[in-house]
PDB file of C-alpha atoms in Angstrom:
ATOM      1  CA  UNK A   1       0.000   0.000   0.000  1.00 43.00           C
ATOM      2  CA  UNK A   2       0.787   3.267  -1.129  1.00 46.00           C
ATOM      3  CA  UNK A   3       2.097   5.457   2.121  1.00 47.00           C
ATOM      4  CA  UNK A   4       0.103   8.273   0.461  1.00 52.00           C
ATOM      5  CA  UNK A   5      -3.387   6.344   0.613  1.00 48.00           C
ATOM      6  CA  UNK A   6      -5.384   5.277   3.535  1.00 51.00           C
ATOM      7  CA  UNK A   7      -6.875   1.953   4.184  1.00 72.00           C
ATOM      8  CA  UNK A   8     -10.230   2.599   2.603  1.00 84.00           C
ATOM      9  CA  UNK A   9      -8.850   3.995  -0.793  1.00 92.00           C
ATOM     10  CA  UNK A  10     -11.111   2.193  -3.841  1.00 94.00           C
ATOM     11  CA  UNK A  11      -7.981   0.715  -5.099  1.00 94.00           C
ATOM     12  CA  UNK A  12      -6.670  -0.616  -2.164  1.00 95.00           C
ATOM     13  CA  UNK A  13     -10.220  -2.425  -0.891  1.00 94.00           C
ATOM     14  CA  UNK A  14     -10.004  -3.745  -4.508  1.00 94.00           C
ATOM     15  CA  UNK A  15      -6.954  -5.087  -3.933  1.00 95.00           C
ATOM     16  CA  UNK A  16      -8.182  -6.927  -0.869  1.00 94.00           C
ATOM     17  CA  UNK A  17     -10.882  -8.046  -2.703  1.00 94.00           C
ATOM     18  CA  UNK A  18      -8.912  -9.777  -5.447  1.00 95.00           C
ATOM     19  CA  UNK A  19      -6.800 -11.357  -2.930  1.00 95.00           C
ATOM     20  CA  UNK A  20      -9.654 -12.908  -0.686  1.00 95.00           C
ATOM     21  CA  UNK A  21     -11.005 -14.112  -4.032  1.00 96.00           C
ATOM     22  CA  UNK A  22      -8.295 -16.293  -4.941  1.00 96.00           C
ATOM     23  CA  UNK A  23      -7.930 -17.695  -1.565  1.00 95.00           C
ATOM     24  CA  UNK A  24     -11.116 -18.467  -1.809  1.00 95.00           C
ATOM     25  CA  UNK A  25     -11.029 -20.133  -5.471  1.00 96.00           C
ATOM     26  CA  UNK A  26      -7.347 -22.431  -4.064  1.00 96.00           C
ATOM     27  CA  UNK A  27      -9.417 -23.738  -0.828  1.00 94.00           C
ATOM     28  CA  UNK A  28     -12.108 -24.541  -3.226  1.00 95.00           C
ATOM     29  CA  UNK A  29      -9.889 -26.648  -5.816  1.00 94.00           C
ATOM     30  CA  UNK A  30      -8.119 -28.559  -2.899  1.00 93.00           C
ATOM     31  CA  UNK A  31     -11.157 -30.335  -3.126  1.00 87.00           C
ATOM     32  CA  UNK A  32     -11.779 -30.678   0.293  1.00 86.00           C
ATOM     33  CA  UNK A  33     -14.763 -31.031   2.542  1.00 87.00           C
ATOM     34  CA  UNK A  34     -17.972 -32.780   2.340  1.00 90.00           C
ATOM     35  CA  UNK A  35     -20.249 -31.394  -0.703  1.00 90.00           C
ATOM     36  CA  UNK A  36     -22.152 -29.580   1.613  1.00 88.00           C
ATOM     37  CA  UNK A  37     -19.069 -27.624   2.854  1.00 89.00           C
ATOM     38  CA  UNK A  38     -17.966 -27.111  -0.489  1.00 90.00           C
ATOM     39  CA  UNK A  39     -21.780 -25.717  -1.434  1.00 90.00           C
ATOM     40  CA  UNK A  40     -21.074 -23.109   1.698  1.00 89.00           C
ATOM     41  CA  UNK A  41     -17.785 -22.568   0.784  1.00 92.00           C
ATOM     42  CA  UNK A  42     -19.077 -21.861  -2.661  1.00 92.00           C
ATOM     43  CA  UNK A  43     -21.431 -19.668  -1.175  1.00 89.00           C
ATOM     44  CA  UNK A  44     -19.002 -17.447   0.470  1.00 89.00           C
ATOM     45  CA  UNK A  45     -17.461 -17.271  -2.746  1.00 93.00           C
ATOM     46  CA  UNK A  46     -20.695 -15.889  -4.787  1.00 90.00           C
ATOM     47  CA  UNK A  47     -21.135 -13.178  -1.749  1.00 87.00           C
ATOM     48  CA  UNK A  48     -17.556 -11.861  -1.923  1.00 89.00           C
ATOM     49  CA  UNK A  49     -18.029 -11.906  -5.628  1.00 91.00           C
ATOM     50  CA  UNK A  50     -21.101  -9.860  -6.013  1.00 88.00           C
ATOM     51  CA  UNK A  51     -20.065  -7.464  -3.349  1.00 87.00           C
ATOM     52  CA  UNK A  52     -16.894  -6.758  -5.219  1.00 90.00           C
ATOM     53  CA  UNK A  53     -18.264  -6.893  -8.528  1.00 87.00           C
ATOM     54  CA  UNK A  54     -20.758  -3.955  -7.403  1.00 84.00           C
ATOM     55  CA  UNK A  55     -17.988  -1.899  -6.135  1.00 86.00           C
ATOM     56  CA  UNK A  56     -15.413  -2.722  -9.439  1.00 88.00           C
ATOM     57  CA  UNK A  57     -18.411  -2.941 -12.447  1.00 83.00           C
ATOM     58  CA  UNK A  58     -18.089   1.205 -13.396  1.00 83.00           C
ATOM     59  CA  UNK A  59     -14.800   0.211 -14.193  1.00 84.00           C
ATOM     60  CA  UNK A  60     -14.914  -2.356 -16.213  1.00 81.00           C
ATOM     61  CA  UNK A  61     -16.513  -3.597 -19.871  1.00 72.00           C
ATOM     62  CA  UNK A  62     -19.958  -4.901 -19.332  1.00 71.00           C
ATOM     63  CA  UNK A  63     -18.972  -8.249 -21.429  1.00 76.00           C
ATOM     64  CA  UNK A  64     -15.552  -9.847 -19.464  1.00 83.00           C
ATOM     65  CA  UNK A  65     -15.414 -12.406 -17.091  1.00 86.00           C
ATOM     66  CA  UNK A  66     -17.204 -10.836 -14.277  1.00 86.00           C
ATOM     67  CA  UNK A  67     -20.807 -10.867 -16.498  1.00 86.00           C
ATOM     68  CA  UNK A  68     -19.341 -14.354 -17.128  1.00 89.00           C
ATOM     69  CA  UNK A  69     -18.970 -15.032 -13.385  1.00 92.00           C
ATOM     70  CA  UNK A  70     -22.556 -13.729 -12.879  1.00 89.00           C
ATOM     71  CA  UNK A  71     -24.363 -16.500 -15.368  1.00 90.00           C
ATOM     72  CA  UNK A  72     -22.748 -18.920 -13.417  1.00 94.00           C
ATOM     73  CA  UNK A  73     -23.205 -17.526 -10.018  1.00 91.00           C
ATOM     74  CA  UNK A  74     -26.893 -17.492 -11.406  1.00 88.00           C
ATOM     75  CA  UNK A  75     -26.661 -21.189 -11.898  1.00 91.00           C
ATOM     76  CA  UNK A  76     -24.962 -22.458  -9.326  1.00 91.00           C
ATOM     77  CA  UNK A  77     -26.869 -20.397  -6.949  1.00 84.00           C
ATOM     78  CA  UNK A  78     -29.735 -23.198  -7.898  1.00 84.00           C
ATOM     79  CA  UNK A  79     -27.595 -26.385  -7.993  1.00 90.00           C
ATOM     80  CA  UNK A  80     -27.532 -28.467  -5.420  1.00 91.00           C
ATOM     81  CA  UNK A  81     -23.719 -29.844  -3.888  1.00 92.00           C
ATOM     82  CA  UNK A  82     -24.706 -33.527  -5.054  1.00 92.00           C
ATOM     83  CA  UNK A  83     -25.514 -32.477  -8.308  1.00 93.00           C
ATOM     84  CA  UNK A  84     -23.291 -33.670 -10.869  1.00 91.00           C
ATOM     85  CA  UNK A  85     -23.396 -29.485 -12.500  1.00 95.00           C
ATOM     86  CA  UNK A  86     -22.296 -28.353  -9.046  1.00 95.00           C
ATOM     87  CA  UNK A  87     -18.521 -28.793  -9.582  1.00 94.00           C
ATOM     88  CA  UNK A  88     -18.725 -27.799 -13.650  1.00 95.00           C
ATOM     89  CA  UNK A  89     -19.938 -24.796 -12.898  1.00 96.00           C
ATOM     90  CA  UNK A  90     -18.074 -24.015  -9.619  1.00 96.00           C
ATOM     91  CA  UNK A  91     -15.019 -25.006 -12.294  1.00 96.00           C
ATOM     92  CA  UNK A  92     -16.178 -22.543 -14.516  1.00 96.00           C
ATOM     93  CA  UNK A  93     -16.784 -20.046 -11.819  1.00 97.00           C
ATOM     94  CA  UNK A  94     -13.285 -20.009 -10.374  1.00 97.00           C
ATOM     95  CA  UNK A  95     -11.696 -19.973 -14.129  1.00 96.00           C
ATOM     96  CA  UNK A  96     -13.414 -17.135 -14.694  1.00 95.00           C
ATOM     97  CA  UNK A  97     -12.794 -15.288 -11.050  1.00 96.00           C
ATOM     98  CA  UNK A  98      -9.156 -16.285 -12.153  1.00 96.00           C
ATOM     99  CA  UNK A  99      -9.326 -14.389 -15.070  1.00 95.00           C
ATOM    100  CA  UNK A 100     -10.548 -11.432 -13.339  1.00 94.00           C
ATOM    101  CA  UNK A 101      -7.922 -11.207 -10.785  1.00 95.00           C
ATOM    102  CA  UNK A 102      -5.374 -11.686 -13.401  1.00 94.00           C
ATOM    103  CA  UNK A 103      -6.466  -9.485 -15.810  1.00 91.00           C
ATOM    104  CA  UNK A 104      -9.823  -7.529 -15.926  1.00 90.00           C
ATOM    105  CA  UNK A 105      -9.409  -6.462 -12.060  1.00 91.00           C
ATOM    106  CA  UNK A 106      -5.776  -4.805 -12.476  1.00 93.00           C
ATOM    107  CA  UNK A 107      -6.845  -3.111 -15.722  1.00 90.00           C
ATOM    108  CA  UNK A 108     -10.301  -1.793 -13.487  1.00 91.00           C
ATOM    109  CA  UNK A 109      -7.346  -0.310 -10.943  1.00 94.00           C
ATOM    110  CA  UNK A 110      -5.285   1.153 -13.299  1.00 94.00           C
ATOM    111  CA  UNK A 111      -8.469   2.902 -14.819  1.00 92.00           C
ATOM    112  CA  UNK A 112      -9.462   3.811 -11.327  1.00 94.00           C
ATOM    113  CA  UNK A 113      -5.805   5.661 -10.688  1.00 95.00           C
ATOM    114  CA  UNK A 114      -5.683   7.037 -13.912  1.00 94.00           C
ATOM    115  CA  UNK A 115      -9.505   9.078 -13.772  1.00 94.00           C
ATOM    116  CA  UNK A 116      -9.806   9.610 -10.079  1.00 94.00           C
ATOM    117  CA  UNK A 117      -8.286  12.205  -7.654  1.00 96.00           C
ATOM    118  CA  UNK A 118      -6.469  10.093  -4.071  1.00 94.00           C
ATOM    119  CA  UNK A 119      -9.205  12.315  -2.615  1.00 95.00           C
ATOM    120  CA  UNK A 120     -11.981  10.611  -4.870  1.00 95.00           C
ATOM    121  CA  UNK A 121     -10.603   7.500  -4.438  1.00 94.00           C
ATOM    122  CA  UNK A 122     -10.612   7.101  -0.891  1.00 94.00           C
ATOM    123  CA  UNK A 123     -13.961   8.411  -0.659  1.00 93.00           C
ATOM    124  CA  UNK A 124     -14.935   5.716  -2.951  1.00 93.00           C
ATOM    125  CA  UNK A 125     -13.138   3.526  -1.107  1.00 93.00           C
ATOM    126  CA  UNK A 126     -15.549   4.265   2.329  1.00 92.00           C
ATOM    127  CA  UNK A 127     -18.482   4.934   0.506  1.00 90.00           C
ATOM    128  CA  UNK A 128     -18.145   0.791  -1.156  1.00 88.00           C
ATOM    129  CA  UNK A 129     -17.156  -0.438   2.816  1.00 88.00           C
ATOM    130  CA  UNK A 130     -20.632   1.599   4.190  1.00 85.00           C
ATOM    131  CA  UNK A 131     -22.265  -0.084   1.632  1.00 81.00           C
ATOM    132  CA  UNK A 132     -20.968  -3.503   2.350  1.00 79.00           C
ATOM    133  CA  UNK A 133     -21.556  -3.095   6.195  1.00 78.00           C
ATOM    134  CA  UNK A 134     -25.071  -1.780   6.114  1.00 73.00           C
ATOM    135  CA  UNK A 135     -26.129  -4.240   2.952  1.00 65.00           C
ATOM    136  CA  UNK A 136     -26.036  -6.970   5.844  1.00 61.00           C
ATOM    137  CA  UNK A 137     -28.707  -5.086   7.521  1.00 52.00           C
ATOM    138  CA  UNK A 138     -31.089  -4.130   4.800  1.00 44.00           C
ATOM    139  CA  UNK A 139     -34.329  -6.017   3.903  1.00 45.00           C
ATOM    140  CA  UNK A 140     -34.710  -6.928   0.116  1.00 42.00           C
ATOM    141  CA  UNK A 141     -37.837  -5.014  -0.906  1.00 44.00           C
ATOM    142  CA  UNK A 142     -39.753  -8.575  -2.105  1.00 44.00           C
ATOM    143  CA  UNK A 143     -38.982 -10.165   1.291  1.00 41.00           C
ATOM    144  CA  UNK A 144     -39.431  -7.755   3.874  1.00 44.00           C
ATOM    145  CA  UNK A 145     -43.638  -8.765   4.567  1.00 45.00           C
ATOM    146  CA  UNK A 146     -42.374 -12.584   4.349  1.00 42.00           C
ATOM    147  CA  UNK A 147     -39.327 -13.428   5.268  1.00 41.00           C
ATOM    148  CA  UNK A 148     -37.538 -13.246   8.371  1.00 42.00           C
ATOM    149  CA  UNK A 149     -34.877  -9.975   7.962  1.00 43.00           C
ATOM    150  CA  UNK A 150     -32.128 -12.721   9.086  1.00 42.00           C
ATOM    151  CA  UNK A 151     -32.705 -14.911   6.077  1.00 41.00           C
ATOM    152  CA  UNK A 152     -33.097 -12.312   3.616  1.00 41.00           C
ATOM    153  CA  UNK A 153     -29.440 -12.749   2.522  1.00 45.00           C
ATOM    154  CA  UNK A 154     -29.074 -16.759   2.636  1.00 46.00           C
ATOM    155  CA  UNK A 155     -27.397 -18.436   0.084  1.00 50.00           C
ATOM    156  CA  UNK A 156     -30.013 -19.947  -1.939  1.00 51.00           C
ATOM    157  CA  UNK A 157     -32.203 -19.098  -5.394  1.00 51.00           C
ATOM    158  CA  UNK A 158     -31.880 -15.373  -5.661  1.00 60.00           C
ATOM    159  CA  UNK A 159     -29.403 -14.860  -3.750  1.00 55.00           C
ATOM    160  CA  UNK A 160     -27.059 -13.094  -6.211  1.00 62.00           C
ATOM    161  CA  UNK A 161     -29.989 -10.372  -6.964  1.00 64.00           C
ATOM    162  CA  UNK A 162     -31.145 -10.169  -3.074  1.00 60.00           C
ATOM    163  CA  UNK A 163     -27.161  -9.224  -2.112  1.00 60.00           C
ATOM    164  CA  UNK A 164     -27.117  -6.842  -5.483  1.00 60.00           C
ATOM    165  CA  UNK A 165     -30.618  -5.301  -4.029  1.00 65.00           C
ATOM    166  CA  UNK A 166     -28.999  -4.981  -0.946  1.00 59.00           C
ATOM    167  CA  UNK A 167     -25.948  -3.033  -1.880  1.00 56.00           C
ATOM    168  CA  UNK A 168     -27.461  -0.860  -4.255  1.00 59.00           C
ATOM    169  CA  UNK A 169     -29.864   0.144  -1.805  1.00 52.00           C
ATOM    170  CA  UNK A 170     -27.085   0.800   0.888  1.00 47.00           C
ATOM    171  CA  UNK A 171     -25.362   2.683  -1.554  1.00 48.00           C
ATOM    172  CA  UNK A 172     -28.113   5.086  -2.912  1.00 45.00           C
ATOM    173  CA  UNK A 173     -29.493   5.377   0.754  1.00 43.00           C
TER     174      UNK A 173
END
């Protein structure tokens, strides 16, 4: 980290991001765990996905492999960990969360350095960590009359548009 920027700075949570990603995608091609671990595990993996991808999309082209990483998220979001389209798609998942942190994410920084001030960037930077901490908190608007406001962000079908509902609302709030 950059002396110059503080902890919160846009490129710097990022960063963070891209690491805890591909810890995420090794402990998930070790292999290990029961398929009901690996379903949570997968799980995690979808929520630190979508919360990054909200705070990285304005810098990136619509078509890479985060829009790929969301079709999949989609579908394994519905697959069950004893299905046999569980692990090809949690494959194709972490290939294309690879991807990203290889390529796509450090191109997103260097765009974010190149058209925004330090000063922009770390407010950036806090306004994408409020979002994440009070997205935990907020109901999804088609849940709140029926659903508990502790299950509203469960892994299960939906769950990649209830967290998206949740951040954008956290962030335009």
């Amino acid at each position: 980290m950059n002396g110059n920027q503080p902890a919160t700075d846009l490129t710097t949570v990022l960063t963070g991001d891209h690491r805890e990603l591909d810890r995420l995608c090794t402990e998930l091609e070790l292999g290990q765990g029961s398929p009901e671990n690996r379903k949570d595990l997968a799980d995690h993996l979808i929520a630190a996905l979508v919360r990054h991808s909200v705070a990285e999309e304005p810098y990136l082209d619509g078509d890479g492999d985060l829009a790929e990483a969301d079709g999949l998220m989609r579908q394994l979001e519905g697959a069950g960990p004893q299905e046999t389209r569980f692990e090809r798609l949690l494959g194709g998942l972490i290939r294309a969360v690879r991807r990203h942190v290889r390529e796509e994410g450090p191109a997103a920084l260097r765009e974010i350095r190149r058209s925004r001030s330090a000063e922009e960037q770390a407010e950036l930077g806090r306004e994408v960590l409020e979002a994440r901490e009070a997205a935990a908190t907020l109901p999804h608007p088609d849940l709140a009359d029926r659903v508990p406001q502790a299950d509203q962000l469960w892994p299960g079908p939906g769950f990649v548009d209830r967290a998206r509902a949740a951040l954008g609302a956290s962030v335009s709030g």
